[in-house]
Tab-separated table of C-alpha atoms in Angstrom:
chain	number	residue	atom	x	y	z
A	72	MET	CA	-30.359	-42.086	23.081
A	73	ASN	CA	-30.927	-38.493	21.949
A	74	THR	CA	-27.812	-37.460	23.848
A	75	PHE	CA	-25.765	-40.155	22.117
A	76	ILE	CA	-27.020	-39.165	18.654
A	77	LEU	CA	-26.246	-35.465	19.181
A	78	LEU	CA	-22.750	-36.297	20.405
A	79	MET	CA	-22.145	-38.573	17.410
A	80	VAL	CA	-22.881	-35.703	15.019
A	81	TRP	CA	-19.536	-34.263	16.181
A	82	VAL	CA	-17.652	-37.404	17.196
A	83	LEU	CA	-18.178	-39.839	14.307
A	84	PRO	CA	-16.665	-37.709	11.499
A	85	LEU	CA	-13.683	-36.927	13.735
A	86	ALA	CA	-13.224	-40.579	14.703
A	87	LEU	CA	-13.383	-41.730	11.088
A	88	VAL	CA	-10.425	-39.486	10.271
A	89	LEU	CA	-8.306	-42.173	11.975
A	90	LEU	CA	-9.462	-44.695	9.351
A	91	ALA	CA	-8.986	-42.443	6.326
A	92	GLY	CA	-5.834	-44.229	5.227
A	93	GLN	CA	-7.063	-47.792	5.646
A	94	ARG	CA	-8.044	-50.240	2.921
A	95	HIS	CA	-11.556	-49.583	1.614
A	96	ALA	CA	-11.398	-46.269	3.471
A	97	ARG	CA	-13.087	-44.499	0.580
A	98	TRP	CA	-16.418	-45.595	2.064
A	99	VAL	CA	-15.833	-44.304	5.605
A	100	SER	CA	-16.914	-40.766	4.732
A	101	VAL	CA	-20.308	-42.164	3.698
A	102	LEU	CA	-20.915	-43.190	7.325
A	103	ALA	CA	-19.924	-39.837	8.804
A	104	PRO	CA	-23.079	-37.776	8.052
A	105	LEU	CA	-25.517	-40.517	9.113
A	106	PRO	CA	-25.838	-39.332	12.767
A	107	ALA	CA	-26.746	-35.863	11.495
A	108	LEU	CA	-29.503	-37.264	9.303
A	109	VAL	CA	-30.769	-39.481	12.120
A	110	ALA	CA	-30.757	-36.534	14.514
A	111	ALA	CA	-32.648	-34.364	12.035
A	112	VAL	CA	-35.336	-37.031	11.656
A	113	VAL	CA	-35.786	-38.597	15.098
A	114	VAL	CA	-34.373	-36.264	17.780
A	115	PRO	CA	-37.175	-34.080	19.191
A	116	VAL	CA	-36.853	-30.312	18.971
A	117	GLY	CA	-35.682	-29.006	22.321
A	118	SER	CA	-33.367	-31.932	23.064
A	119	SER	CA	-30.051	-30.850	24.556
A	120	VAL	CA	-26.748	-32.086	25.921
A	121	SER	CA	-24.765	-30.178	28.525
A	122	LEU	CA	-21.061	-30.743	29.208
A	123	PRO	CA	-20.224	-28.075	31.833
A	124	TRP	CA	-16.728	-29.480	32.388
A	125	LEU	CA	-15.646	-28.896	28.773
A	126	LEU	CA	-14.271	-25.490	27.696
A	127	LEU	CA	-16.621	-22.783	29.054
A	128	GLY	CA	-19.499	-25.220	29.194
A	129	VAL	CA	-20.392	-27.022	25.975
A	130	GLU	CA	-24.059	-27.267	25.050
A	131	LEU	CA	-25.478	-29.187	22.115
A	132	GLY	CA	-29.091	-29.193	21.048
A	133	LEU	CA	-31.648	-29.051	18.286
A	134	ASP	CA	-34.220	-26.386	17.478
A	135	ASP	CA	-36.447	-25.922	14.427
A	136	THR	CA	-33.812	-23.957	12.514
A	137	GLY	CA	-31.093	-26.436	13.423
A	138	ARG	CA	-33.235	-29.356	12.267
A	139	VAL	CA	-33.627	-27.897	8.775
A	140	PHE	CA	-29.926	-27.013	8.511
A	141	LEU	CA	-28.920	-30.450	9.773
A	142	LEU	CA	-31.234	-32.196	7.326
A	143	PHE	CA	-30.112	-30.482	4.131
A	144	SER	CA	-26.453	-30.319	5.189
A	145	GLY	CA	-26.345	-33.985	6.203
A	146	LEU	CA	-28.034	-35.009	2.965
A	147	LEU	CA	-25.602	-32.968	0.896
A	148	TRP	CA	-22.565	-34.373	2.729
A	149	LEU	CA	-23.907	-37.892	2.205
A	150	VAL	CA	-24.385	-37.441	-1.551
A	151	ALA	CA	-20.992	-35.744	-1.888
A	152	SER	CA	-19.383	-38.603	0.074
A	153	LEU	CA	-20.909	-41.176	-2.264
A	154	TYR	CA	-19.668	-39.256	-5.289
A	155	ALA	CA	-16.192	-38.831	-3.800
A	156	ALA	CA	-15.964	-42.566	-3.033
A	157	GLY	CA	-16.295	-43.312	-6.732
A	158	SER	CA	-14.665	-40.338	-8.443
A	159	LEU	CA	-11.527	-40.241	-6.281
A	160	ALA	CA	-11.034	-43.988	-5.843
A	161	SER	CA	-7.902	-44.109	-7.988
A	162	ASN	CA	-6.469	-40.761	-6.901
A	163	HIS	CA	-3.151	-41.224	-5.121
A	164	LYS	CA	-3.952	-38.201	-2.924
A	165	ALA	CA	-7.361	-39.586	-1.910
A	166	THR	CA	-6.333	-40.192	1.709
A	167	ARG	CA	-5.405	-36.549	2.192
A	168	PHE	CA	-8.675	-35.484	0.578
A	169	ARG	CA	-10.706	-37.772	2.867
A	170	ILE	CA	-9.008	-36.378	5.973
A	171	PHE	CA	-9.815	-32.767	5.111
A	172	PHE	CA	-13.273	-33.758	3.883
A	173	LEU	CA	-14.118	-35.449	7.203
A	174	LEU	CA	-12.688	-32.585	9.254
A	175	ALA	CA	-14.717	-30.025	7.301
A	176	MET	CA	-17.806	-32.202	7.716
A	177	ALA	CA	-17.288	-32.475	11.475
A	178	GLY	CA	-16.985	-28.718	11.788
A	179	ASN	CA	-19.979	-27.979	9.564
A	180	LEU	CA	-22.368	-30.470	11.151
A	181	GLY	CA	-21.030	-29.791	14.637
A	182	LEU	CA	-21.666	-26.054	14.548
A	183	ILE	CA	-25.290	-26.699	13.573
A	184	VAL	CA	-26.001	-28.546	16.843
A	185	ALA	CA	-23.823	-26.204	18.930
A	186	ARG	CA	-25.850	-24.228	21.486
A	187	ASP	CA	-23.019	-22.112	22.867
A	188	ALA	CA	-20.732	-19.569	21.253
A	189	VAL	CA	-17.430	-21.388	21.868
A	190	SER	CA	-18.609	-24.706	20.394
A	191	PHE	CA	-20.049	-22.884	17.393
A	192	TYR	CA	-16.795	-20.994	16.887
A	193	LEU	CA	-14.696	-24.163	17.134
A	194	GLY	CA	-16.876	-25.911	14.555
A	195	PHE	CA	-16.794	-22.876	12.295
A	196	THR	CA	-13.001	-22.650	12.539
A	197	LEU	CA	-12.458	-26.379	11.963
A	198	MET	CA	-14.701	-26.270	8.897
A	199	GLY	CA	-13.019	-23.167	7.500
A	200	LEU	CA	-9.429	-24.351	7.918
A	201	ALA	CA	-10.150	-27.882	6.682
A	202	ALA	CA	-11.740	-26.492	3.514
A	203	TYR	CA	-8.295	-25.148	2.588
A	204	GLY	CA	-7.141	-28.748	2.091
A	205	LEU	CA	-10.068	-29.399	-0.243
A	206	ILE	CA	-9.410	-26.328	-2.371
A	207	VAL	CA	-5.665	-26.968	-2.691
A	208	HIS	CA	-6.178	-30.686	-3.414
A	209	PRO	CA	-5.527	-30.525	-7.209
A	210	ALA	CA	-2.047	-29.154	-6.322
A	211	SER	CA	-1.891	-27.029	-9.474
A	212	GLN	CA	-0.464	-23.521	-9.392
A	213	HIS	CA	-3.958	-22.096	-9.809
A	214	ALA	CA	-5.281	-24.252	-6.967
A	215	ARG	CA	-2.484	-23.208	-4.614
A	216	TRP	CA	-3.082	-19.551	-5.428
A	217	ALA	CA	-6.841	-19.846	-4.895
A	218	ALA	CA	-6.347	-21.791	-1.655
A	219	ARG	CA	-3.926	-19.202	-0.269
A	220	ARG	CA	-6.385	-16.414	-1.040
A	221	TYR	CA	-9.176	-18.405	0.605
A	222	LEU	CA	-7.042	-19.050	3.676
A	223	VAL	CA	-6.168	-15.366	4.152
A	224	TRP	CA	-9.831	-14.356	4.052
A	225	THR	CA	-10.860	-17.258	6.290
A	226	ILE	CA	-8.291	-16.512	8.967
A	227	ALA	CA	-9.234	-12.819	8.879
A	228	GLY	CA	-12.888	-13.688	9.414
A	229	GLU	CA	-12.147	-16.118	12.203
A	230	MET	CA	-9.976	-13.582	14.008
A	231	LEU	CA	-12.855	-11.089	13.938
A	232	LEU	CA	-15.244	-13.738	15.252
A	233	PHE	CA	-12.798	-14.744	17.981
A	234	VAL	CA	-12.675	-11.158	19.241
A	235	ALA	CA	-16.479	-10.989	19.097
A	236	VAL	CA	-16.844	-14.219	21.113
A	237	VAL	CA	-14.380	-12.956	23.735
A	238	MET	CA	-16.296	-9.683	24.012
A	239	LEU	CA	-19.604	-11.537	24.361
A	240	ALA	CA	-18.137	-13.782	27.057
A	241	ALA	CA	-16.873	-10.726	28.944
A	242	GLN	CA	-20.257	-9.002	28.596
A	243	HIS	CA	-22.030	-12.022	30.114
A	244	SER	CA	-19.482	-12.899	32.824
A	245	GLY	CA	-18.070	-15.877	30.945
A	246	VAL	CA	-21.428	-17.448	30.094
A	247	VAL	CA	-21.531	-18.239	26.369
A	248	SER	CA	-24.739	-20.239	26.040
A	249	PHE	CA	-26.919	-18.925	23.210
A	250	SER	CA	-29.920	-18.929	25.548
A	251	ILE	CA	-28.106	-16.299	27.635
A	252	LEU	CA	-26.424	-14.392	24.808
A	253	GLN	CA	-29.727	-13.931	22.995
A	254	SER	CA	-31.341	-12.363	26.060
A	255	SER	CA	-29.649	-9.029	25.364
A	256	PRO	CA	-28.241	-7.554	22.126
A	257	PRO	CA	-24.454	-7.326	21.759
A	258	GLY	CA	-22.706	-3.974	21.639
A	259	GLY	CA	-22.344	-2.084	18.388
A	260	PHE	CA	-18.691	-2.989	17.792
A	261	THR	CA	-19.408	-6.652	18.515
A	262	VAL	CA	-22.271	-6.603	15.999
A	263	LEU	CA	-19.927	-5.136	13.382
A	264	LEU	CA	-17.385	-7.909	13.999
A	265	LEU	CA	-20.094	-10.562	13.680
A	266	LEU	CA	-21.483	-9.064	10.481
A	267	ILE	CA	-18.072	-8.941	8.808
A	268	GLY	CA	-16.799	-12.246	10.179
A	269	PHE	CA	-19.822	-14.225	9.024
A	270	GLY	CA	-20.187	-11.974	5.981
A	271	ILE	CA	-16.868	-13.284	4.654
A	272	LYS	CA	-18.249	-16.830	4.693
A	273	LEU	CA	-21.404	-15.571	2.937
A	274	ALA	CA	-19.255	-13.750	0.363
A	275	LEU	CA	-20.875	-10.342	0.735
A	276	PRO	CA	-19.789	-7.794	-1.904
A	277	GLY	CA	-16.243	-6.716	-1.097
A	278	LEU	CA	-15.779	-9.803	1.080
A	279	HIS	CA	-16.272	-12.233	-1.803
A	280	LEU	CA	-12.840	-12.182	-3.424
A	281	TRP	CA	-11.951	-15.669	-2.214
A	282	LEU	CA	-15.016	-17.422	-3.637
A	283	PRO	CA	-15.033	-17.534	-7.473
A	284	GLN	CA	-11.503	-18.854	-7.894
A	285	ALA	CA	-11.961	-21.353	-5.048
A	286	TYR	CA	-15.035	-22.748	-6.802
A	287	ALA	CA	-13.078	-22.964	-10.053
A	288	VAL	CA	-10.425	-25.364	-8.722
A	289	THR	CA	-12.054	-27.379	-5.929
A	290	PRO	CA	-12.894	-31.034	-6.772
A	291	THR	CA	-16.572	-31.617	-7.554
A	292	PRO	CA	-17.679	-33.351	-4.309
A	293	ALA	CA	-15.944	-30.702	-2.231
A	294	VAL	CA	-17.305	-27.725	-4.153
A	295	ALA	CA	-20.785	-29.222	-3.762
A	296	VAL	CA	-20.601	-28.999	0.032
A	297	LEU	CA	-18.615	-25.764	-0.086
A	298	SER	CA	-21.311	-24.020	-2.103
A	299	GLY	CA	-24.317	-25.867	-0.710
A	300	ALA	CA	-23.637	-26.422	2.992
A	301	MET	CA	-20.535	-24.683	4.340
A	302	ILE	CA	-21.359	-21.255	2.938
A	303	LYS	CA	-24.655	-21.316	4.907
A	304	ALA	CA	-22.711	-21.387	8.181
A	305	GLY	CA	-22.449	-17.610	7.902
A	306	LEU	CA	-26.229	-17.274	7.842
A	307	LEU	CA	-26.635	-19.651	10.784
A	308	GLY	CA	-24.027	-17.639	12.680
A	309	TRP	CA	-26.073	-14.491	12.248
A	310	LEU	CA	-29.225	-16.284	13.382
A	311	ARG	CA	-27.463	-17.605	16.493
A	312	PHE	CA	-25.558	-14.473	17.523
A	313	LEU	CA	-27.933	-11.762	16.237
A	314	PRO	CA	-31.412	-13.110	16.927
A	315	PRO	CA	-34.001	-11.175	14.894
A	316	GLY	CA	-36.748	-9.418	16.806
A	317	ASP	CA	-34.609	-7.034	18.875
A	318	ALA	CA	-35.309	-3.353	18.194
A	319	ALA	CA	-31.679	-2.480	18.984
A	320	LEU	CA	-30.574	-4.175	15.756
A	321	VAL	CA	-32.890	-2.289	13.384
A	322	ASN	CA	-30.184	-0.031	11.941
A	323	TRP	CA	-27.898	-3.010	11.382
A	324	GLY	CA	-30.760	-4.698	9.555
A	325	GLN	CA	-30.999	-1.763	7.183
A	326	ALA	CA	-27.275	-2.039	6.468
A	327	LEU	CA	-27.713	-5.744	5.696
A	328	LEU	CA	-30.573	-4.909	3.330
A	329	VAL	CA	-28.250	-2.669	1.332
A	330	ALA	CA	-25.467	-5.279	1.342
A	331	GLY	CA	-27.875	-8.043	0.336
A	332	ILE	CA	-29.466	-6.173	-2.559
A	333	THR	CA	-25.997	-5.152	-3.758
A	334	GLY	CA	-24.922	-8.799	-3.626
A	335	ILE	CA	-27.954	-9.941	-5.626
A	336	CYS	CA	-27.261	-7.473	-8.430
A	337	PHE	CA	-23.474	-7.819	-8.412
A	338	GLY	CA	-23.520	-11.624	-8.448
A	339	ALA	CA	-26.047	-11.771	-11.270
A	340	ILE	CA	-24.274	-9.203	-13.470
A	341	ALA	CA	-20.782	-10.615	-12.861
A	342	GLY	CA	-22.075	-14.142	-13.484
A	343	LEU	CA	-23.478	-13.192	-16.866
A	344	LEU	CA	-20.008	-12.051	-17.925
A	345	GLN	CA	-18.340	-15.403	-17.148
A	346	ARG	CA	-17.389	-17.982	-19.761
A	347	THR	CA	-16.275	-20.680	-17.315
A	348	PRO	CA	-19.122	-22.722	-15.743
A	349	ARG	CA	-17.381	-22.958	-12.362
A	350	LEU	CA	-16.975	-19.181	-12.178
A	351	LEU	CA	-20.628	-18.779	-13.098
A	352	LEU	CA	-21.431	-21.142	-10.221
A	353	GLY	CA	-19.429	-18.945	-7.871
A	354	TYR	CA	-21.075	-15.682	-8.838
A	355	SER	CA	-24.462	-17.382	-8.743
A	356	SER	CA	-23.781	-18.290	-5.110
A	357	ILE	CA	-22.820	-14.681	-4.367
A	358	SER	CA	-26.165	-13.549	-5.781
A	359	LYS	CA	-28.104	-16.178	-3.824
A	360	MET	CA	-26.295	-15.308	-0.605
A	361	GLY	CA	-27.412	-11.760	-1.319
A	362	VAL	CA	-30.991	-13.029	-1.195
A	363	LEU	CA	-30.374	-14.642	2.208
A	364	THR	CA	-28.627	-11.490	3.459
A	365	THR	CA	-31.558	-9.376	2.320
A	366	GLY	CA	-33.924	-11.669	4.205
A	367	MET	CA	-31.812	-11.481	7.350
A	368	GLY	CA	-31.653	-7.699	7.020
A	369	ALA	CA	-35.428	-7.507	6.674
A	370	ALA	CA	-35.884	-9.646	9.782
A	371	LEU	CA	-33.655	-7.304	11.782
A	372	ALA	CA	-35.106	-4.118	10.286
A	373	TRP	CA	-38.730	-5.109	10.959
A	374	PRO	CA	-38.670	-7.081	14.227
A	375	GLU	CA	-42.429	-7.665	14.267
A	376	THR	CA	-42.203	-9.696	11.041
A	377	ALA	CA	-39.013	-11.541	11.998
A	378	PRO	CA	-40.513	-15.005	12.714
A	379	ALA	CA	-42.200	-15.283	9.308
A	380	ILE	CA	-39.194	-13.891	7.443
A	381	ILE	CA	-36.781	-16.290	9.162
A	382	VAL	CA	-38.936	-19.263	8.173
A	383	ALA	CA	-38.745	-18.104	4.552
A	384	VAL	CA	-34.976	-17.519	4.794
A	385	VAL	CA	-34.320	-20.992	6.220
A	386	ILE	CA	-36.494	-22.639	3.555
A	387	TYR	CA	-34.643	-20.711	0.846
A	388	ALA	CA	-31.302	-21.773	2.331
A	389	ALA	CA	-32.380	-25.435	2.095
A	390	HIS	CA	-33.658	-24.908	-1.453
A	391	HIS	CA	-30.402	-23.310	-2.568
A	392	ALA	CA	-28.309	-26.077	-0.995
A	393	LEU	CA	-30.167	-28.857	-2.794
A	394	VAL	CA	-30.436	-27.050	-6.139
A	395	LYS	CA	-26.807	-25.938	-6.146
């Protein structure tokens, strides 16, 4: 049963895409996050699914961090789905919105239960590319411009992550399970690729240029999951690929501390200068992601305190998702 539930976290949102154009289809997206919520509540920590015949060996599972991410992300997708079912009922482009919404959901929830680098990357990429369809949905000139900017930054980040995953696979003789990857720290160049690639999703200062305008145009249910759930995928990526507690990552932790504190201050100051609520929302997220980045940096910089810091970071990530 646990195996079935974990598989459905990925499969159900993808399967429901086929029904997105049917009559009463506006309610199908409400069903899609239910396996994630069930998994977060009833699947025991440590449960896993192994599919060695798929890709380089797909592994799905649930740990303490994944349970928290799955719970707040699934809840947010459920609430956003309910809101979208009502607010977009009469929109003639609702079918297109539902398709991209379900694809982004599948990627977001799927990467949370992924226990190998390739599955995580595929979920991350699916989520990132599908979000383009949510941002461009209003079809205004401003929306198209914001969506194009988002897409450029997203593809750049995913290319960096793809190179990092290939390098990790080569380093470990093609084995991409997180249990193996976390046994030894990646090389310095690989760490840099991971920091930048996931840093784009977290909108670190200098890598944030896609975010404010995307928040300004994206429909309400989509911007809720974009700002509350999808943006946290960058943090989860760091936790999966750069496990805190390794002394080899101390210097990188110090760099993240600087980036995080800069993000906190920049987001707060820039937000105070905004007159549009949606732009304020965007810069607020940049500031809050700075808090999470600072926490991650502290966990890497002081390995002995990493377990306690990571607990605080994960709790803050859940708090931000629900408040946002």
